[in-house]
PDB file of C-alpha atoms and ligand atoms in Angstrom:
ATOM      1  CA  MET A   1      25.085  -9.600 -54.634  1.00  0.00           C
ATOM      2  CA  LYS A   2      25.927 -11.531 -57.801  1.00  0.00           C
ATOM      3  CA  VAL A   3      28.134 -14.600 -58.020  1.00  0.00           C
ATOM      4  CA  LEU A   4      30.413 -15.266 -60.944  1.00  0.00           C
ATOM      5  CA  CYS A   5      31.671 -18.810 -61.347  1.00  0.00           C
ATOM      6  CA  PHE A   6      34.516 -18.693 -63.868  1.00  0.00           C
ATOM      7  CA  GLY A   7      35.393 -22.313 -64.458  1.00  0.00           C
ATOM      8  CA  SER A   8      35.373 -25.570 -66.350  1.00  0.00           C
ATOM      9  CA  LEU A   9      32.593 -27.222 -68.303  1.00  0.00           C
ATOM     10  CA  ASN A  10      33.193 -30.918 -68.939  1.00  0.00           C
ATOM     11  CA  ILE A  11      31.491 -33.875 -70.513  1.00  0.00           C
ATOM     12  CA  ASP A  12      31.904 -36.676 -67.945  1.00  0.00           C
ATOM     13  CA  TYR A  13      32.246 -40.258 -69.217  1.00  0.00           C
ATOM     14  CA  VAL A  14      31.673 -42.494 -66.203  1.00  0.00           C
ATOM     15  CA  TYR A  15      32.842 -46.120 -66.373  1.00  0.00           C
ATOM     16  CA  GLN A  16      31.551 -48.501 -63.700  1.00  0.00           C
ATOM     17  CA  VAL A  17      34.538 -50.669 -62.700  1.00  0.00           C
ATOM     18  CA  PRO A  18      35.162 -53.332 -60.017  1.00  0.00           C
ATOM     19  CA  HIS A  19      38.290 -51.425 -58.879  1.00  0.00           C
ATOM     20  CA  PHE A  20      40.520 -48.653 -60.234  1.00  0.00           C
ATOM     21  CA  ALA A  21      42.659 -49.875 -63.150  1.00  0.00           C
ATOM     22  CA  GLY A  22      46.315 -50.242 -62.211  1.00  0.00           C
ATOM     23  CA  GLY A  23      49.426 -49.680 -64.322  1.00  0.00           C
ATOM     24  CA  GLY A  24      49.622 -52.232 -67.141  1.00  0.00           C
ATOM     25  CA  GLU A  25      46.190 -53.679 -66.313  1.00  0.00           C
ATOM     26  CA  THR A  26      43.378 -54.093 -68.868  1.00  0.00           C
ATOM     27  CA  LEU A  27      40.062 -53.770 -67.073  1.00  0.00           C
ATOM     28  CA  ALA A  28      36.542 -54.261 -68.462  1.00  0.00           C
ATOM     29  CA  ALA A  29      33.920 -51.678 -67.436  1.00  0.00           C
ATOM     30  CA  ALA A  30      30.413 -52.920 -66.640  1.00  0.00           C
ATOM     31  CA  SER A  31      28.747 -49.773 -68.021  1.00  0.00           C
ATOM     32  CA  LEU A  32      29.357 -46.319 -69.492  1.00  0.00           C
ATOM     33  CA  SER A  33      27.218 -43.253 -68.727  1.00  0.00           C
ATOM     34  CA  ARG A  34      27.565 -39.657 -69.912  1.00  0.00           C
ATOM     35  CA  PHE A  35      26.853 -36.737 -67.551  1.00  0.00           C
ATOM     36  CA  SER A  36      27.301 -32.963 -67.440  1.00  0.00           C
ATOM     37  CA  GLY A  37      30.230 -32.044 -65.243  1.00  0.00           C
ATOM     38  CA  GLY A  38      33.337 -29.993 -64.685  1.00  0.00           C
ATOM     39  CA  LYS A  39      34.065 -28.481 -61.292  1.00  0.00           C
ATOM     40  CA  GLY A  40      33.033 -25.060 -62.582  1.00  0.00           C
ATOM     41  CA  LEU A  41      29.697 -26.178 -64.018  1.00  0.00           C
ATOM     42  CA  ASN A  42      28.939 -28.306 -60.947  1.00  0.00           C
ATOM     43  CA  GLN A  43      29.665 -25.408 -58.583  1.00  0.00           C
ATOM     44  CA  SER A  44      27.550 -22.995 -60.659  1.00  0.00           C
ATOM     45  CA  ILE A  45      24.626 -25.395 -60.501  1.00  0.00           C
ATOM     46  CA  ALA A  46      25.110 -25.962 -56.760  1.00  0.00           C
ATOM     47  CA  LEU A  47      25.252 -22.195 -56.111  1.00  0.00           C
ATOM     48  CA  ALA A  48      22.083 -21.637 -58.160  1.00  0.00           C
ATOM     49  CA  ARG A  49      20.173 -24.569 -56.628  1.00  0.00           C
ATOM     50  CA  ALA A  50      21.240 -23.269 -53.216  1.00  0.00           C
ATOM     51  CA  GLY A  51      19.468 -20.002 -53.980  1.00  0.00           C
ATOM     52  CA  LEU A  52      21.978 -17.512 -55.423  1.00  0.00           C
ATOM     53  CA  GLU A  53      21.994 -15.473 -58.630  1.00  0.00           C
ATOM     54  CA  VAL A  54      24.829 -17.004 -60.657  1.00  0.00           C
ATOM     55  CA  ARG A  55      26.584 -16.272 -63.916  1.00  0.00           C
ATOM     56  CA  HIS A  56      28.930 -18.872 -65.403  1.00  0.00           C
ATOM     57  CA  ALA A  57      31.956 -17.888 -67.512  1.00  0.00           C
ATOM     58  CA  GLY A  58      34.149 -20.319 -69.407  1.00  0.00           C
ATOM     59  CA  ALA A  59      34.464 -21.949 -72.824  1.00  0.00           C
ATOM     60  CA  VAL A  60      33.100 -24.957 -74.714  1.00  0.00           C
ATOM     61  CA  GLY A  61      33.312 -26.358 -78.224  1.00  0.00           C
ATOM     62  CA  ARG A  62      30.190 -26.985 -80.329  1.00  0.00           C
ATOM     63  CA  ASP A  63      30.001 -30.497 -78.835  1.00  0.00           C
ATOM     64  CA  GLY A  64      29.303 -28.961 -75.411  1.00  0.00           C
ATOM     65  CA  LEU A  65      26.260 -26.815 -76.171  1.00  0.00           C
ATOM     66  CA  PHE A  66      24.080 -29.183 -74.125  1.00  0.00           C
ATOM     67  CA  LEU A  67      26.088 -28.173 -71.041  1.00  0.00           C
ATOM     68  CA  LEU A  68      24.854 -24.597 -71.459  1.00  0.00           C
ATOM     69  CA  GLU A  69      21.275 -25.888 -71.617  1.00  0.00           C
ATOM     70  CA  GLU A  70      21.834 -27.723 -68.344  1.00  0.00           C
ATOM     71  CA  LEU A  71      23.179 -24.553 -66.706  1.00  0.00           C
ATOM     72  CA  ARG A  72      20.226 -22.496 -67.932  1.00  0.00           C
ATOM     73  CA  GLU A  73      17.749 -25.102 -66.690  1.00  0.00           C
ATOM     74  CA  ALA A  74      19.300 -24.679 -63.242  1.00  0.00           C
ATOM     75  CA  GLY A  75      18.838 -20.891 -63.511  1.00  0.00           C
ATOM     76  CA  VAL A  76      22.490 -20.029 -64.259  1.00  0.00           C
ATOM     77  CA  ARG A  77      23.211 -17.248 -66.791  1.00  0.00           C
ATOM     78  CA  THR A  78      25.494 -18.404 -69.619  1.00  0.00           C
ATOM     79  CA  GLU A  79      26.135 -15.356 -71.832  1.00  0.00           C
ATOM     80  CA  SER A  80      29.765 -15.270 -70.627  1.00  0.00           C
ATOM     81  CA  VAL A  81      30.538 -18.769 -71.902  1.00  0.00           C
ATOM     82  CA  GLU A  82      32.437 -18.603 -75.201  1.00  0.00           C
ATOM     83  CA  VAL A  83      31.571 -21.194 -77.864  1.00  0.00           C
ATOM     84  CA  LEU A  84      34.805 -21.967 -79.757  1.00  0.00           C
ATOM     85  CA  GLU A  85      34.575 -23.313 -83.310  1.00  0.00           C
ATOM     86  CA  ASP A  86      38.054 -24.859 -83.261  1.00  0.00           C
ATOM     87  CA  ALA A  87      38.137 -26.603 -79.876  1.00  0.00           C
ATOM     88  CA  ARG A  88      36.601 -29.644 -78.260  1.00  0.00           C
ATOM     89  CA  THR A  89      34.772 -29.264 -74.980  1.00  0.00           C
ATOM     90  CA  GLY A  90      36.754 -30.469 -71.972  1.00  0.00           C
ATOM     91  CA  HIS A  91      36.003 -33.969 -70.806  1.00  0.00           C
ATOM     92  CA  ALA A  92      36.654 -36.281 -67.887  1.00  0.00           C
ATOM     93  CA  ILE A  93      37.167 -40.047 -67.944  1.00  0.00           C
ATOM     94  CA  ILE A  94      35.848 -41.213 -64.577  1.00  0.00           C
ATOM     95  CA  GLN A  95      36.254 -44.682 -63.087  1.00  0.00           C
ATOM     96  CA  ARG A  96      33.575 -45.372 -60.472  1.00  0.00           C
ATOM     97  CA  THR A  97      33.820 -48.319 -58.080  1.00  0.00           C
ATOM     98  CA  PRO A  98      30.961 -50.191 -56.328  1.00  0.00           C
ATOM     99  CA  SER A  99      31.545 -48.116 -53.159  1.00  0.00           C
ATOM    100  CA  GLY A 100      30.984 -44.922 -55.158  1.00  0.00           C
ATOM    101  CA  GLU A 101      34.610 -43.761 -55.154  1.00  0.00           C
ATOM    102  CA  ASN A 102      36.025 -42.158 -58.267  1.00  0.00           C
ATOM    103  CA  CYS A 103      39.288 -41.662 -60.096  1.00  0.00           C
ATOM    104  CA  ILE A 104      39.287 -38.836 -62.669  1.00  0.00           C
ATOM    105  CA  LEU A 105      41.391 -38.212 -65.778  1.00  0.00           C
ATOM    106  CA  LEU A 106      40.879 -34.731 -67.264  1.00  0.00           C
ATOM    107  CA  TYR A 107      41.224 -33.401 -70.797  1.00  0.00           C
ATOM    108  CA  GLY A 108      41.100 -29.585 -70.632  1.00  0.00           C
ATOM    109  CA  GLY A 109      40.023 -28.803 -74.224  1.00  0.00           C
ATOM    110  CA  ALA A 110      38.211 -25.446 -74.469  1.00  0.00           C
ATOM    111  CA  ASN A 111      38.664 -24.919 -70.704  1.00  0.00           C
ATOM    112  CA  ARG A 112      42.344 -24.182 -71.401  1.00  0.00           C
ATOM    113  CA  ARG A 113      41.472 -21.472 -73.963  1.00  0.00           C
ATOM    114  CA  ILE A 114      40.353 -18.755 -71.512  1.00  0.00           C
ATOM    115  CA  THR A 115      41.995 -15.435 -72.486  1.00  0.00           C
ATOM    116  CA  ARG A 116      42.810 -12.261 -70.555  1.00  0.00           C
ATOM    117  CA  GLU A 117      40.469 -10.380 -72.916  1.00  0.00           C
ATOM    118  CA  GLN A 118      37.569 -12.642 -71.925  1.00  0.00           C
ATOM    119  CA  ILE A 119      38.417 -12.211 -68.244  1.00  0.00           C
ATOM    120  CA  ASP A 120      38.534  -8.382 -68.508  1.00  0.00           C
ATOM    121  CA  ARG A 121      35.245  -8.330 -70.419  1.00  0.00           C
ATOM    122  CA  VAL A 122      33.421 -10.538 -67.924  1.00  0.00           C
ATOM    123  CA  LEU A 123      34.819  -8.900 -64.775  1.00  0.00           C
ATOM    124  CA  SER A 124      33.756  -5.436 -65.978  1.00  0.00           C
ATOM    125  CA  ASP A 125      30.179  -6.410 -64.941  1.00  0.00           C
ATOM    126  CA  PHE A 126      31.203  -7.257 -61.360  1.00  0.00           C
ATOM    127  CA  GLY A 127      32.448  -5.184 -58.440  1.00  0.00           C
ATOM    128  CA  PRO A 128      32.480  -4.774 -54.651  1.00  0.00           C
ATOM    129  CA  GLY A 129      29.825  -6.899 -52.958  1.00  0.00           C
ATOM    130  CA  ASP A 130      29.980  -9.557 -55.685  1.00  0.00           C
ATOM    131  CA  ALA A 131      31.795 -12.890 -55.398  1.00  0.00           C
ATOM    132  CA  LEU A 132      33.898 -15.131 -57.627  1.00  0.00           C
ATOM    133  CA  ALA A 133      34.087 -18.932 -57.364  1.00  0.00           C
ATOM    134  CA  LEU A 134      37.253 -20.462 -58.845  1.00  0.00           C
ATOM    135  CA  GLN A 135      38.648 -23.948 -59.355  1.00  0.00           C
ATOM    136  CA  ASN A 136      41.819 -25.020 -61.157  1.00  0.00           C
ATOM    137  CA  GLU A 137      40.564 -26.525 -64.418  1.00  0.00           C
ATOM    138  CA  THR A 138      40.803 -23.385 -66.598  1.00  0.00           C
ATOM    139  CA  SER A 139      43.670 -21.268 -67.961  1.00  0.00           C
ATOM    140  CA  GLU A 140      44.778 -17.784 -66.760  1.00  0.00           C
ATOM    141  CA  LEU A 141      43.778 -18.405 -63.131  1.00  0.00           C
ATOM    142  CA  PRO A 142      46.384 -16.074 -61.523  1.00  0.00           C
ATOM    143  CA  TYR A 143      45.367 -13.198 -63.794  1.00  0.00           C
ATOM    144  CA  LEU A 144      41.693 -13.823 -63.029  1.00  0.00           C
ATOM    145  CA  ALA A 145      42.173 -13.971 -59.246  1.00  0.00           C
ATOM    146  CA  GLU A 146      44.324 -10.821 -59.197  1.00  0.00           C
ATOM    147  CA  ARG A 147      41.930  -8.764 -61.343  1.00  0.00           C
ATOM    148  CA  ALA A 148      38.941  -9.946 -59.275  1.00  0.00           C
ATOM    149  CA  ARG A 149      40.555  -8.868 -56.009  1.00  0.00           C
ATOM    150  CA  GLU A 150      41.506  -5.512 -57.541  1.00  0.00           C
ATOM    151  CA  ARG A 151      37.838  -5.012 -58.416  1.00  0.00           C
ATOM    152  CA  GLY A 152      36.800  -5.772 -54.832  1.00  0.00           C
ATOM    153  CA  LEU A 153      35.155  -9.182 -55.344  1.00  0.00           C
ATOM    154  CA  THR A 154      35.128 -11.808 -52.608  1.00  0.00           C
ATOM    155  CA  VAL A 155      37.190 -14.717 -53.985  1.00  0.00           C
ATOM    156  CA  ALA A 156      36.527 -18.385 -53.145  1.00  0.00           C
ATOM    157  CA  LEU A 157      39.175 -20.792 -54.418  1.00  0.00           C
ATOM    158  CA  ASN A 158      38.819 -24.555 -54.694  1.00  0.00           C
ATOM    159  CA  PRO A 159      42.439 -25.522 -55.539  1.00  0.00           C
ATOM    160  CA  SER A 160      41.557 -28.646 -57.469  1.00  0.00           C
ATOM    161  CA  PRO A 161      43.393 -30.202 -59.194  1.00  0.00           C
ATOM    162  CA  MET A 162      46.213 -29.003 -56.948  1.00  0.00           C
ATOM    163  CA  GLU A 163      49.513 -27.786 -58.423  1.00  0.00           C
ATOM    164  CA  ASP A 164      52.330 -25.624 -57.090  1.00  0.00           C
ATOM    165  CA  GLY A 165      51.390 -22.786 -59.475  1.00  0.00           C
ATOM    166  CA  LEU A 166      48.422 -22.114 -57.167  1.00  0.00           C
ATOM    167  CA  LEU A 167      50.568 -21.255 -54.140  1.00  0.00           C
ATOM    168  CA  PRO A 168      50.836 -17.499 -54.920  1.00  0.00           C
ATOM    169  CA  LEU A 169      47.024 -17.347 -55.166  1.00  0.00           C
ATOM    170  CA  LEU A 170      46.381 -18.403 -51.577  1.00  0.00           C
ATOM    171  CA  PRO A 171      46.580 -14.903 -50.066  1.00  0.00           C
ATOM    172  CA  LEU A 172      44.135 -13.682 -52.753  1.00  0.00           C
ATOM    173  CA  ALA A 173      41.410 -16.092 -51.617  1.00  0.00           C
ATOM    174  CA  ASN A 174      38.923 -15.037 -48.938  1.00  0.00           C
ATOM    175  CA  TYR A 175      37.752 -18.664 -48.780  1.00  0.00           C
ATOM    176  CA  LEU A 176      39.867 -21.713 -49.543  1.00  0.00           C
ATOM    177  CA  LEU A 177      37.745 -24.868 -49.933  1.00  0.00           C
ATOM    178  CA  LEU A 178      39.621 -28.141 -50.292  1.00  0.00           C
ATOM    179  CA  ASN A 179      39.960 -31.760 -49.236  1.00  0.00           C
ATOM    180  CA  GLU A 180      42.661 -33.431 -47.127  1.00  0.00           C
ATOM    181  CA  ILE A 181      44.773 -34.501 -50.101  1.00  0.00           C
ATOM    182  CA  GLU A 182      44.810 -30.995 -51.557  1.00  0.00           C
ATOM    183  CA  ALA A 183      45.557 -29.489 -48.132  1.00  0.00           C
ATOM    184  CA  ALA A 184      48.548 -31.803 -47.676  1.00  0.00           C
ATOM    185  CA  GLN A 185      49.805 -31.003 -51.193  1.00  0.00           C
ATOM    186  CA  LEU A 186      49.499 -27.265 -50.489  1.00  0.00           C
ATOM    187  CA  LEU A 187      51.488 -27.506 -47.256  1.00  0.00           C
ATOM    188  CA  GLN A 188      54.159 -29.630 -48.954  1.00  0.00           C
ATOM    189  CA  GLY A 189      54.394 -27.036 -51.731  1.00  0.00           C
ATOM    190  CA  LEU A 190      54.845 -24.324 -49.090  1.00  0.00           C
ATOM    191  CA  GLY A 191      57.617 -26.412 -47.502  1.00  0.00           C
ATOM    192  CA  LYS A 192      55.630 -26.778 -44.268  1.00  0.00           C
ATOM    193  CA  PRO A 193      55.077 -29.938 -42.192  1.00  0.00           C
ATOM    194  CA  VAL A 194      51.805 -31.778 -42.843  1.00  0.00           C
ATOM    195  CA  PRO A 195      49.935 -32.440 -39.579  1.00  0.00           C
ATOM    196  CA  GLU A 196      47.897 -35.656 -39.328  1.00  0.00           C
ATOM    197  CA  ALA A 197      44.863 -34.320 -37.484  1.00  0.00           C
ATOM    198  CA  GLY A 198      42.295 -32.528 -39.645  1.00  0.00           C
ATOM    199  CA  GLU A 199      42.013 -29.663 -37.147  1.00  0.00           C
ATOM    200  CA  ASP A 200      45.762 -28.993 -37.348  1.00  0.00           C
ATOM    201  CA  LEU A 201      45.687 -29.302 -41.136  1.00  0.00           C
ATOM    202  CA  ALA A 202      42.952 -26.677 -41.433  1.00  0.00           C
ATOM    203  CA  ALA A 203      44.602 -24.375 -38.901  1.00  0.00           C
ATOM    204  CA  ALA A 204      47.973 -24.647 -40.683  1.00  0.00           C
ATOM    205  CA  LEU A 205      46.471 -23.231 -43.900  1.00  0.00           C
ATOM    206  CA  ALA A 206      44.304 -20.449 -42.459  1.00  0.00           C
ATOM    207  CA  LEU A 207      45.585 -16.888 -42.851  1.00  0.00           C
ATOM    208  CA  PRO A 208      44.162 -13.715 -41.266  1.00  0.00           C
ATOM    209  CA  SER A 209      42.431 -12.940 -44.586  1.00  0.00           C
ATOM    210  CA  THR A 210      41.795 -16.513 -45.779  1.00  0.00           C
ATOM    211  CA  ALA A 211      39.274 -18.808 -44.113  1.00  0.00           C
ATOM    212  CA  VAL A 212      39.786 -22.519 -44.767  1.00  0.00           C
ATOM    213  CA  VAL A 213      37.012 -25.056 -45.276  1.00  0.00           C
ATOM    214  CA  LEU A 214      38.411 -28.574 -45.185  1.00  0.00           C
ATOM    215  CA  THR A 215      36.207 -31.482 -46.295  1.00  0.00           C
ATOM    216  CA  LEU A 216      37.006 -34.881 -44.783  1.00  0.00           C
ATOM    217  CA  GLY A 217      34.511 -37.191 -46.538  1.00  0.00           C
ATOM    218  CA  SER A 218      32.696 -39.399 -44.030  1.00  0.00           C
ATOM    219  CA  GLN A 219      34.608 -37.608 -41.233  1.00  0.00           C
ATOM    220  CA  GLY A 220      32.722 -34.356 -41.891  1.00  0.00           C
ATOM    221  CA  SER A 221      34.224 -30.930 -42.453  1.00  0.00           C
ATOM    222  CA  LEU A 222      36.157 -28.212 -40.634  1.00  0.00           C
ATOM    223  CA  PHE A 223      36.269 -24.427 -40.831  1.00  0.00           C
ATOM    224  CA  ALA A 224      39.297 -22.452 -39.595  1.00  0.00           C
ATOM    225  CA  ASP A 225      39.899 -18.727 -39.905  1.00  0.00           C
ATOM    226  CA  GLY A 226      42.785 -18.153 -37.519  1.00  0.00           C
ATOM    227  CA  THR A 227      40.520 -17.220 -34.614  1.00  0.00           C
ATOM    228  CA  ARG A 228      38.206 -20.224 -34.353  1.00  0.00           C
ATOM    229  CA  LEU A 229      37.669 -23.771 -35.478  1.00  0.00           C
ATOM    230  CA  VAL A 230      34.214 -25.152 -36.349  1.00  0.00           C
ATOM    231  CA  ARG A 231      33.516 -28.864 -36.897  1.00  0.00           C
ATOM    232  CA  GLN A 232      30.544 -30.290 -38.807  1.00  0.00           C
ATOM    233  CA  ALA A 233      29.751 -34.022 -38.807  1.00  0.00           C
ATOM    234  CA  ALA A 234      28.940 -35.728 -42.095  1.00  0.00           C
ATOM    235  CA  VAL A 235      25.395 -36.991 -42.641  1.00  0.00           C
ATOM    236  CA  PRO A 236      25.695 -40.823 -42.786  1.00  0.00           C
ATOM    237  CA  VAL A 237      24.448 -42.202 -46.123  1.00  0.00           C
ATOM    238  CA  ARG A 238      25.174 -45.112 -48.459  1.00  0.00           C
ATOM    239  CA  ALA A 239      27.184 -43.565 -51.314  1.00  0.00           C
ATOM    240  CA  VAL A 240      26.662 -44.706 -54.893  1.00  0.00           C
ATOM    241  CA  ASP A 241      28.745 -41.970 -56.571  1.00  0.00           C
ATOM    242  CA  THR A 242      30.911 -39.397 -54.795  1.00  0.00           C
ATOM    243  CA  THR A 243      31.586 -37.394 -57.987  1.00  0.00           C
ATOM    244  CA  ALA A 244      30.751 -33.693 -57.407  1.00  0.00           C
ATOM    245  CA  ALA A 245      30.217 -34.155 -53.650  1.00  0.00           C
ATOM    246  CA  GLY A 246      32.956 -31.561 -53.039  1.00  0.00           C
ATOM    247  CA  ASP A 247      31.475 -29.221 -55.663  1.00  0.00           C
ATOM    248  CA  THR A 248      28.049 -29.531 -54.070  1.00  0.00           C
ATOM    249  CA  TYR A 249      29.514 -28.777 -50.630  1.00  0.00           C
ATOM    250  CA  THR A 250      31.384 -25.755 -52.033  1.00  0.00           C
ATOM    251  CA  GLY A 251      28.317 -24.292 -53.757  1.00  0.00           C
ATOM    252  CA  PHE A 252      25.986 -24.706 -50.786  1.00  0.00           C
ATOM    253  CA  PHE A 253      28.551 -23.494 -48.222  1.00  0.00           C
ATOM    254  CA  LEU A 254      29.281 -20.362 -50.255  1.00  0.00           C
ATOM    255  CA  ALA A 255      25.586 -19.739 -50.844  1.00  0.00           C
ATOM    256  CA  GLY A 256      25.071 -19.847 -47.064  1.00  0.00           C
ATOM    257  CA  VAL A 257      27.852 -17.501 -45.997  1.00  0.00           C
ATOM    258  CA  LEU A 258      27.472 -15.122 -48.961  1.00  0.00           C
ATOM    259  CA  SER A 259      23.803 -14.654 -48.118  1.00  0.00           C
ATOM    260  CA  GLY A 260      24.639 -13.787 -44.525  1.00  0.00           C
ATOM    261  CA  ARG A 261      24.066 -17.125 -42.756  1.00  0.00           C
ATOM    262  CA  SER A 262      26.449 -18.246 -40.004  1.00  0.00           C
ATOM    263  CA  VAL A 263      29.399 -20.514 -40.745  1.00  0.00           C
ATOM    264  CA  GLU A 264      27.765 -23.235 -38.610  1.00  0.00           C
ATOM    265  CA  TRP A 265      24.472 -23.095 -40.554  1.00  0.00           C
ATOM    266  CA  SER A 266      26.299 -22.942 -43.890  1.00  0.00           C
ATOM    267  CA  MET A 267      28.373 -26.034 -43.034  1.00  0.00           C
ATOM    268  CA  LYS A 268      25.247 -27.969 -42.101  1.00  0.00           C
ATOM    269  CA  TYR A 269      23.545 -26.797 -45.317  1.00  0.00           C
ATOM    270  CA  ALA A 270      26.586 -27.895 -47.347  1.00  0.00           C
ATOM    271  CA  SER A 271      26.956 -31.275 -45.595  1.00  0.00           C
ATOM    272  CA  SER A 272      23.281 -32.074 -46.082  1.00  0.00           C
ATOM    273  CA  ALA A 273      23.501 -31.168 -49.787  1.00  0.00           C
ATOM    274  CA  ALA A 274      26.637 -33.272 -50.321  1.00  0.00           C
ATOM    275  CA  ALA A 275      25.028 -36.216 -48.493  1.00  0.00           C
ATOM    276  CA  ILE A 276      22.117 -36.170 -50.934  1.00  0.00           C
ATOM    277  CA  ALA A 277      24.444 -35.786 -53.942  1.00  0.00           C
ATOM    278  CA  VAL A 278      26.455 -38.941 -53.155  1.00  0.00           C
ATOM    279  CA  THR A 279      23.303 -41.085 -53.146  1.00  0.00           C
ATOM    280  CA  ARG A 280      22.726 -40.240 -56.842  1.00  0.00           C
ATOM    281  CA  PRO A 281      24.770 -41.057 -59.943  1.00  0.00           C
ATOM    282  CA  GLY A 282      26.647 -38.452 -61.968  1.00  0.00           C
ATOM    283  CA  ALA A 283      28.062 -34.996 -61.293  1.00  0.00           C
ATOM    284  CA  ALA A 284      25.666 -32.124 -62.093  1.00  0.00           C
ATOM    285  CA  PRO A 285      22.491 -34.280 -62.134  1.00  0.00           C
ATOM    286  CA  SER A 286      23.196 -35.409 -58.561  1.00  0.00           C
ATOM    287  CA  ILE A 287      23.086 -31.883 -57.073  1.00  0.00           C
ATOM    288  CA  PRO A 288      19.914 -31.388 -54.993  1.00  0.00           C
ATOM    289  CA  SER A 289      17.556 -28.423 -54.852  1.00  0.00           C
ATOM    290  CA  ARG A 290      17.417 -25.976 -51.946  1.00  0.00           C
ATOM    291  CA  ALA A 291      14.025 -27.423 -50.887  1.00  0.00           C
ATOM    292  CA  GLU A 292      15.427 -30.965 -50.734  1.00  0.00           C
ATOM    293  CA  VAL A 293      18.377 -29.802 -48.650  1.00  0.00           C
ATOM    294  CA  LEU A 294      16.269 -27.787 -46.208  1.00  0.00           C
ATOM    295  CA  ALA A 295      14.006 -30.835 -45.757  1.00  0.00           C
ATOM    296  CA  GLU A 296      17.064 -33.021 -45.066  1.00  0.00           C
ATOM    297  CA  MET A 297      18.250 -30.478 -42.467  1.00  0.00           C
ATOM    298  CA  GLY A 298      14.824 -30.273 -40.859  1.00  0.00           C
ATOM    299  CA  ASP A 299      15.047 -26.474 -41.317  1.00  0.00           C
TER     300      ASP A 299
HETATM  301  O1  RIB B   1      34.523 -32.576 -59.130  1.00  0.00           O
HETATM  302  C1  RIB B   1      33.980 -33.470 -60.063  1.00  0.00           C
HETATM  303  C2  RIB B   1      34.323 -33.029 -61.461  1.00  0.00           C
HETATM  304  O2  RIB B   1      35.717 -33.109 -61.641  1.00  0.00           O
HETATM  305  C3  RIB B   1      33.733 -33.893 -62.550  1.00  0.00           C
HETATM  306  O3  RIB B   1      32.455 -33.462 -62.944  1.00  0.00           O
HETATM  307  C4  RIB B   1      34.795 -33.844 -63.649  1.00  0.00           C
HETATM  308  O4  RIB B   1      34.361 -33.213 -64.809  1.00  0.00           O
HETATM  309  C5  RIB B   1      35.987 -33.135 -63.031  1.00  0.00           C
HETATM  310  O5  RIB B   1      36.070 -31.822 -63.425  1.00  0.00           O
END
């Protein structure tokens, strides 16, 4: 089984701030750091560190070649990443507060230059038994999800950032991995009531063919597939940077279930990985190795 992660590659500029800047406010940052990021890149690295064979597809400009190095160092194949001469690599402006929370502004850049030709070329190497991890930071997502399902791939969708254009993709996803805010936005877009309790939120989104994994931060995570509900507690830690915690959870959860582990084990694997990630600064550099996560789990 091979995993294709077709998604964003970003340069993350992280500004340490006392609080998120408000409208009309000028706020001084205490520091600026640069990290590798992008939900796609982060999830590729998490999938690879969790033990799967991963190929990343996407696009960067010449200024983002170091992101490909970072992927390769993590064991991710990068031959399906296009290097565009006339585009800048995507980037994210991230405000990070003392409690580790973040607020992200995205510039798509090369991530928005994915073409149908690139998608057809990349997907021709994948078929039944393989899996596709998707987020919403690249162009041509509906085309990609439809072609992948036609070719028999298992599709995992992280609908982030959320927008109504994603609604038709929900039935195409075998796994939908999202947080409470995205879940509420999805239900609002579908014109459905938004329940308050996490269990009801997860159950409201599950379809017979789409299992939902809902992350609730310090409240843990939930799995719902229409027949059962599984709850996993979060591992208590002192967070310094929550950036990429969701990406880490997604990569480790998918690595668990795609390699035949139970949902319960995969949720524990994912929660332990995300708990380690939030104790470290940055996106991709914060993602732990499989050995670190197994040690945290006591497995
Ligand atoms: O999920 C975290 C990621 O979101 C960051 O790395 C940033 O690049 C944005 O894509």
